[in-house]
């Protein structure tokens, strides 16, 4: 994935997305008192408001362009009442030599590890940094049968963001699911349009993820020494079923 390009578009589209994940992660983090480890901090969309409000946040991300955006956003709202420490690191192999009461892997970041081994390694590293009575939280998309049957040539709408000048940003996508490898070789198409609908710029962003079924999530957690204490179909705690968009997981160290 071209993270230099994606860093430019990321906040445009996520700013207009359902804020449910923000409310969920912020509530969990604030209730703990911190400090918080966020794996896959990206541009700081989740971490920065927490740091601004007085919490200590440590965020890791593999991709420097995303971290540069996060750092600039932190400077733009400085001074922070708390702190935001940004570290370039691979989520499959990092060691901060400290533990946290809450470790999060938001925004479906675990799926960017595209093999079972890499996903297990990521969870192992997360567990290594989790206090004994701490809580881990992460979310994934639910791979319902209708989604997996998507026509790889059919483009569908993900998000539209209106601009102050009457133009808009449009994000569409195409999915290409491989049911054997559980990989989606997806394409996301970001466009900026002027008020007349003319395309000012257009960029295709390749995204490869390895999706997981709920029973696989439970099995992986067990393998790394975690018990899943909650598994929901959305951020409000709804039951998980084939109509769900998300798999939202809360886990703790196994007894």
CSV table of C-alpha atoms in Angstrom, one decimal:
chain,number,residue,atom,x,y,z
A,1,UNK,CA,0.0,0.0,0.0
A,2,UNK,CA,1.2,3.5,-0.9
A,3,UNK,CA,1.2,5.1,2.6
A,4,UNK,CA,2.7,8.4,1.3
A,5,UNK,CA,-0.5,8.8,-0.8
A,6,UNK,CA,-2.9,7.3,1.8
A,7,UNK,CA,-1.6,9.6,4.5
A,8,UNK,CA,-2.9,12.5,2.4
A,9,UNK,CA,-6.4,11.1,2.1
A,10,UNK,CA,-6.9,9.2,5.3
A,11,UNK,CA,-8.1,12.0,7.6
A,12,UNK,CA,-10.4,13.5,4.9
A,13,UNK,CA,-12.5,10.3,4.7
A,14,UNK,CA,-12.2,9.2,8.3
A,15,UNK,CA,-13.3,12.6,9.6
A,16,UNK,CA,-16.7,12.0,8.0
A,17,UNK,CA,-17.0,8.3,9.1
A,18,UNK,CA,-19.3,7.1,11.9
A,19,UNK,CA,-17.6,8.2,15.2
A,20,UNK,CA,-18.7,5.0,17.0
A,21,UNK,CA,-15.2,3.7,17.1
A,22,UNK,CA,-13.9,6.9,18.6
A,23,UNK,CA,-16.5,6.8,21.3
A,24,UNK,CA,-15.7,3.2,22.1
A,25,UNK,CA,-11.9,3.5,22.2
A,26,UNK,CA,-12.0,6.8,24.0
A,27,UNK,CA,-14.4,5.5,26.6
A,28,UNK,CA,-12.3,2.5,27.3
A,29,UNK,CA,-9.1,4.5,27.5
A,30,UNK,CA,-10.4,7.2,29.7
A,31,UNK,CA,-12.0,4.7,32.1
A,32,UNK,CA,-8.5,3.0,32.6
A,33,UNK,CA,-6.7,6.3,33.4
A,34,UNK,CA,-3.9,5.2,31.1
A,35,UNK,CA,-1.2,5.1,29.9
A,36,UNK,CA,-2.4,3.6,26.6
A,37,UNK,CA,-0.6,1.8,23.9
A,38,UNK,CA,-2.1,2.1,20.4
A,39,UNK,CA,-0.8,-0.3,17.8
A,40,UNK,CA,-1.3,1.2,14.3
A,41,UNK,CA,-1.6,4.9,15.5
A,42,UNK,CA,-1.7,6.2,11.9
A,43,UNK,CA,-2.3,9.9,11.7
A,44,UNK,CA,-3.4,10.1,15.4
A,45,UNK,CA,-7.1,10.2,14.7
A,46,UNK,CA,-7.9,8.2,17.9
A,47,UNK,CA,-4.8,9.0,20.0
A,48,UNK,CA,-4.5,12.8,19.6
A,49,UNK,CA,-7.8,13.7,21.3
A,50,UNK,CA,-6.9,11.6,24.3
A,51,UNK,CA,-3.5,13.2,24.6
A,52,UNK,CA,-5.1,16.6,24.2
A,53,UNK,CA,-7.4,15.8,27.1
A,54,UNK,CA,-4.6,14.8,29.5
A,55,UNK,CA,-3.8,11.2,28.8
A,56,UNK,CA,-0.4,9.6,28.2
A,57,UNK,CA,-0.5,7.8,24.8
A,58,UNK,CA,2.2,5.8,23.1
A,59,UNK,CA,1.5,5.0,19.5
A,60,UNK,CA,3.4,2.8,17.1
A,61,UNK,CA,3.2,2.6,13.4
A,62,UNK,CA,5.4,1.1,10.7
A,63,UNK,CA,4.9,3.9,8.2
A,64,UNK,CA,6.7,7.2,8.5
A,65,UNK,CA,4.3,9.2,6.3
A,66,UNK,CA,1.4,8.5,8.7
A,67,UNK,CA,3.5,9.3,11.7
A,68,UNK,CA,4.6,12.6,10.1
A,69,UNK,CA,0.9,13.6,9.7
A,70,UNK,CA,0.3,12.7,13.4
A,71,UNK,CA,3.3,14.7,14.6
A,72,UNK,CA,2.2,17.8,12.6
A,73,UNK,CA,-1.4,17.4,14.0
A,74,UNK,CA,0.0,17.3,17.5
A,75,UNK,CA,2.0,20.4,16.9
A,76,UNK,CA,-1.0,22.2,15.5
A,77,UNK,CA,-3.0,21.7,18.7
A,78,UNK,CA,0.0,22.0,21.1
A,79,UNK,CA,0.4,22.3,24.0
A,80,UNK,CA,-1.2,19.0,25.0
A,81,UNK,CA,-2.5,18.5,28.5
A,82,UNK,CA,-1.2,14.9,28.3
A,83,UNK,CA,1.4,13.4,26.0
A,84,UNK,CA,1.7,11.6,22.7
A,85,UNK,CA,4.8,9.6,22.0
A,86,UNK,CA,5.0,8.4,18.4
A,87,UNK,CA,7.3,5.4,17.6
A,88,UNK,CA,8.1,3.9,14.2
A,89,UNK,CA,8.0,0.2,14.7
A,90,UNK,CA,6.7,-3.0,13.2
A,91,UNK,CA,3.6,-4.3,15.1
A,92,UNK,CA,4.8,-7.9,14.5
A,93,UNK,CA,8.2,-7.3,16.2
A,94,UNK,CA,8.6,-4.5,18.7
A,95,UNK,CA,9.6,-4.2,22.4
A,96,UNK,CA,9.0,-1.0,24.3
A,97,UNK,CA,10.1,-2.7,27.6
A,98,UNK,CA,7.0,-1.5,29.5
A,99,UNK,CA,3.4,-2.6,30.0
A,100,UNK,CA,0.1,-0.8,29.7
A,101,UNK,CA,-3.3,-1.2,31.3
A,102,UNK,CA,-4.9,-0.8,27.9
A,103,UNK,CA,-3.6,-1.9,24.5
A,104,UNK,CA,-5.6,-1.1,21.4
A,105,UNK,CA,-5.4,-2.2,17.8
A,106,UNK,CA,-8.1,-0.1,16.2
A,107,UNK,CA,-9.2,0.6,12.6
A,108,UNK,CA,-9.0,-3.1,11.5
A,109,UNK,CA,-5.2,-2.8,11.7
A,110,UNK,CA,-4.6,-6.4,12.7
A,111,UNK,CA,-5.9,-7.4,9.2
A,112,UNK,CA,-2.9,-5.6,7.6
A,113,UNK,CA,-0.8,-8.5,8.8
A,114,UNK,CA,-1.5,-10.7,5.8
A,115,UNK,CA,-0.6,-14.2,7.1
A,116,UNK,CA,-1.7,-16.2,10.1
A,117,UNK,CA,1.8,-16.1,11.4
A,118,UNK,CA,2.0,-12.3,11.2
A,119,UNK,CA,-1.4,-11.9,12.9
A,120,UNK,CA,-0.3,-14.2,15.7
A,121,UNK,CA,3.0,-12.4,16.1
A,122,UNK,CA,1.1,-9.1,16.3
A,123,UNK,CA,-1.1,-10.4,19.0
A,124,UNK,CA,1.9,-11.8,20.9
A,125,UNK,CA,3.6,-8.5,20.9
A,126,UNK,CA,0.4,-6.8,22.1
A,127,UNK,CA,0.1,-9.3,25.0
A,128,UNK,CA,3.7,-8.8,25.9
A,129,UNK,CA,2.9,-5.1,26.5
A,130,UNK,CA,-0.4,-5.7,28.4
A,131,UNK,CA,-0.5,-5.5,32.2
A,132,UNK,CA,-1.6,-8.6,34.1
A,133,UNK,CA,-5.1,-7.1,34.8
A,134,UNK,CA,-5.1,-5.0,31.6
A,135,UNK,CA,-7.6,-5.0,28.7
A,136,UNK,CA,-6.9,-5.4,25.0
A,137,UNK,CA,-9.3,-4.0,22.4
A,138,UNK,CA,-9.4,-4.4,18.7
A,139,UNK,CA,-11.8,-4.4,15.8
A,140,UNK,CA,-12.1,-6.2,12.4
A,141,UNK,CA,-14.7,-6.2,9.7
A,142,UNK,CA,-17.2,-9.1,9.6
A,143,UNK,CA,-16.7,-11.2,6.5
A,144,UNK,CA,-20.3,-11.9,5.7
A,145,UNK,CA,-21.1,-14.2,2.7
A,146,UNK,CA,-22.6,-11.4,0.6
A,147,UNK,CA,-19.4,-9.3,0.9
A,148,UNK,CA,-17.2,-12.3,0.0
A,149,UNK,CA,-19.2,-12.8,-3.1
A,150,UNK,CA,-18.5,-9.2,-4.4
A,151,UNK,CA,-17.8,-8.9,-8.1
A,152,UNK,CA,-14.1,-7.8,-8.3
A,153,UNK,CA,-14.9,-5.5,-11.2
A,154,UNK,CA,-17.8,-3.8,-9.4
A,155,UNK,CA,-17.0,-0.4,-7.9
A,156,UNK,CA,-19.0,0.6,-4.8
A,157,UNK,CA,-19.3,3.8,-2.8
A,158,UNK,CA,-17.6,4.1,0.6
A,159,UNK,CA,-17.7,7.7,1.5
A,160,UNK,CA,-18.6,11.2,0.3
A,161,UNK,CA,-17.2,14.3,2.0
A,162,UNK,CA,-18.6,17.7,1.1
A,163,UNK,CA,-16.1,20.6,0.6
A,164,UNK,CA,-16.8,24.2,1.7
A,165,UNK,CA,-16.5,25.4,-1.9
A,166,UNK,CA,-19.3,23.0,-3.1
A,167,UNK,CA,-17.0,20.4,-4.4
A,168,UNK,CA,-16.6,17.0,-2.7
A,169,UNK,CA,-14.2,14.1,-2.0
A,170,UNK,CA,-15.4,10.7,-3.0
A,171,UNK,CA,-14.1,7.3,-1.9
A,172,UNK,CA,-15.1,4.2,-3.8
A,173,UNK,CA,-13.7,0.6,-3.7
A,174,UNK,CA,-13.5,-2.7,-5.4
A,175,UNK,CA,-13.0,-6.0,-3.5
A,176,UNK,CA,-11.2,-9.1,-4.8
A,177,UNK,CA,-11.6,-11.8,-2.2
A,178,UNK,CA,-9.5,-15.0,-2.3
A,179,UNK,CA,-11.5,-17.5,-0.1
A,180,UNK,CA,-8.6,-19.9,0.2
A,181,UNK,CA,-6.0,-17.5,1.5
A,182,UNK,CA,-8.6,-15.2,3.2
A,183,UNK,CA,-7.0,-12.3,1.5
A,184,UNK,CA,-8.8,-9.3,0.0
A,185,UNK,CA,-6.8,-7.6,-2.8
A,186,UNK,CA,-8.8,-4.5,-2.7
A,187,UNK,CA,-8.6,-1.2,-4.5
A,188,UNK,CA,-9.8,2.1,-3.0
A,189,UNK,CA,-10.3,5.0,-5.4
A,190,UNK,CA,-10.0,8.5,-3.9
A,191,UNK,CA,-11.2,11.5,-5.9
A,192,UNK,CA,-11.4,15.2,-5.4
A,193,UNK,CA,-14.2,16.9,-7.5
A,194,UNK,CA,-14.9,20.6,-8.1
A,195,UNK,CA,-18.4,22.1,-7.7
A,196,UNK,CA,-19.2,21.1,-11.3
A,197,UNK,CA,-18.3,17.5,-10.6
A,198,UNK,CA,-15.1,17.6,-12.6
A,199,UNK,CA,-12.3,15.5,-11.3
A,200,UNK,CA,-9.4,17.6,-9.9
A,201,UNK,CA,-7.4,14.6,-8.9
A,202,UNK,CA,-7.8,10.8,-8.6
A,203,UNK,CA,-5.7,8.2,-7.0
A,204,UNK,CA,-6.0,4.4,-6.8
A,205,UNK,CA,-4.8,2.9,-3.5
A,206,UNK,CA,-4.1,-0.9,-3.3
A,207,UNK,CA,-5.1,-2.4,0.0
A,208,UNK,CA,-4.4,-6.0,1.0
A,209,UNK,CA,-5.9,-7.5,4.2
A,210,UNK,CA,-6.4,-10.9,5.6
A,211,UNK,CA,-9.9,-11.2,7.1
A,212,UNK,CA,-10.8,-13.4,10.0
A,213,UNK,CA,-13.9,-15.2,11.2
A,214,UNK,CA,-15.1,-14.8,14.8
A,215,UNK,CA,-14.0,-18.4,15.7
A,216,UNK,CA,-10.6,-17.7,14.3
A,217,UNK,CA,-10.3,-14.6,16.5
A,218,UNK,CA,-11.1,-16.6,19.6
A,219,UNK,CA,-8.7,-19.3,18.6
A,220,UNK,CA,-5.8,-16.9,18.0
A,221,UNK,CA,-6.4,-15.1,21.3
A,222,UNK,CA,-6.3,-18.4,23.1
A,223,UNK,CA,-3.0,-19.3,21.4
A,224,UNK,CA,-1.4,-16.1,22.7
A,225,UNK,CA,-2.7,-16.4,26.2
A,226,UNK,CA,-5.9,-14.2,26.0
A,227,UNK,CA,-9.5,-14.8,26.9
A,228,UNK,CA,-12.1,-13.0,24.8
A,229,UNK,CA,-14.4,-11.5,27.4
A,230,UNK,CA,-16.6,-9.6,24.9
A,231,UNK,CA,-17.2,-10.0,21.2
A,232,UNK,CA,-19.8,-7.6,19.7
A,233,UNK,CA,-21.2,-6.8,16.3
A,234,UNK,CA,-20.8,-3.1,16.7
A,235,UNK,CA,-19.3,-0.5,19.1
A,236,UNK,CA,-22.5,-0.3,21.2
A,237,UNK,CA,-22.4,-4.0,22.2
A,238,UNK,CA,-24.9,-5.5,19.8
A,239,UNK,CA,-24.9,-9.3,19.2
A,240,UNK,CA,-22.5,-10.5,16.5
A,241,UNK,CA,-24.2,-12.1,13.5
A,242,UNK,CA,-24.0,-12.2,9.7
A,243,UNK,CA,-25.7,-8.8,9.6
A,244,UNK,CA,-22.9,-7.2,11.6
A,245,UNK,CA,-20.3,-4.9,10.0
A,246,UNK,CA,-17.7,-5.2,12.7
A,247,UNK,CA,-16.2,-7.7,15.1
A,248,UNK,CA,-15.3,-5.7,18.2
A,249,UNK,CA,-13.2,-7.6,20.7
A,250,UNK,CA,-12.3,-7.1,24.3
A,251,UNK,CA,-9.8,-9.6,25.8
A,252,UNK,CA,-7.7,-10.1,28.9
A,253,UNK,CA,-4.9,-12.4,30.0
A,254,UNK,CA,-6.0,-16.0,30.5
A,255,UNK,CA,-6.2,-17.1,34.1
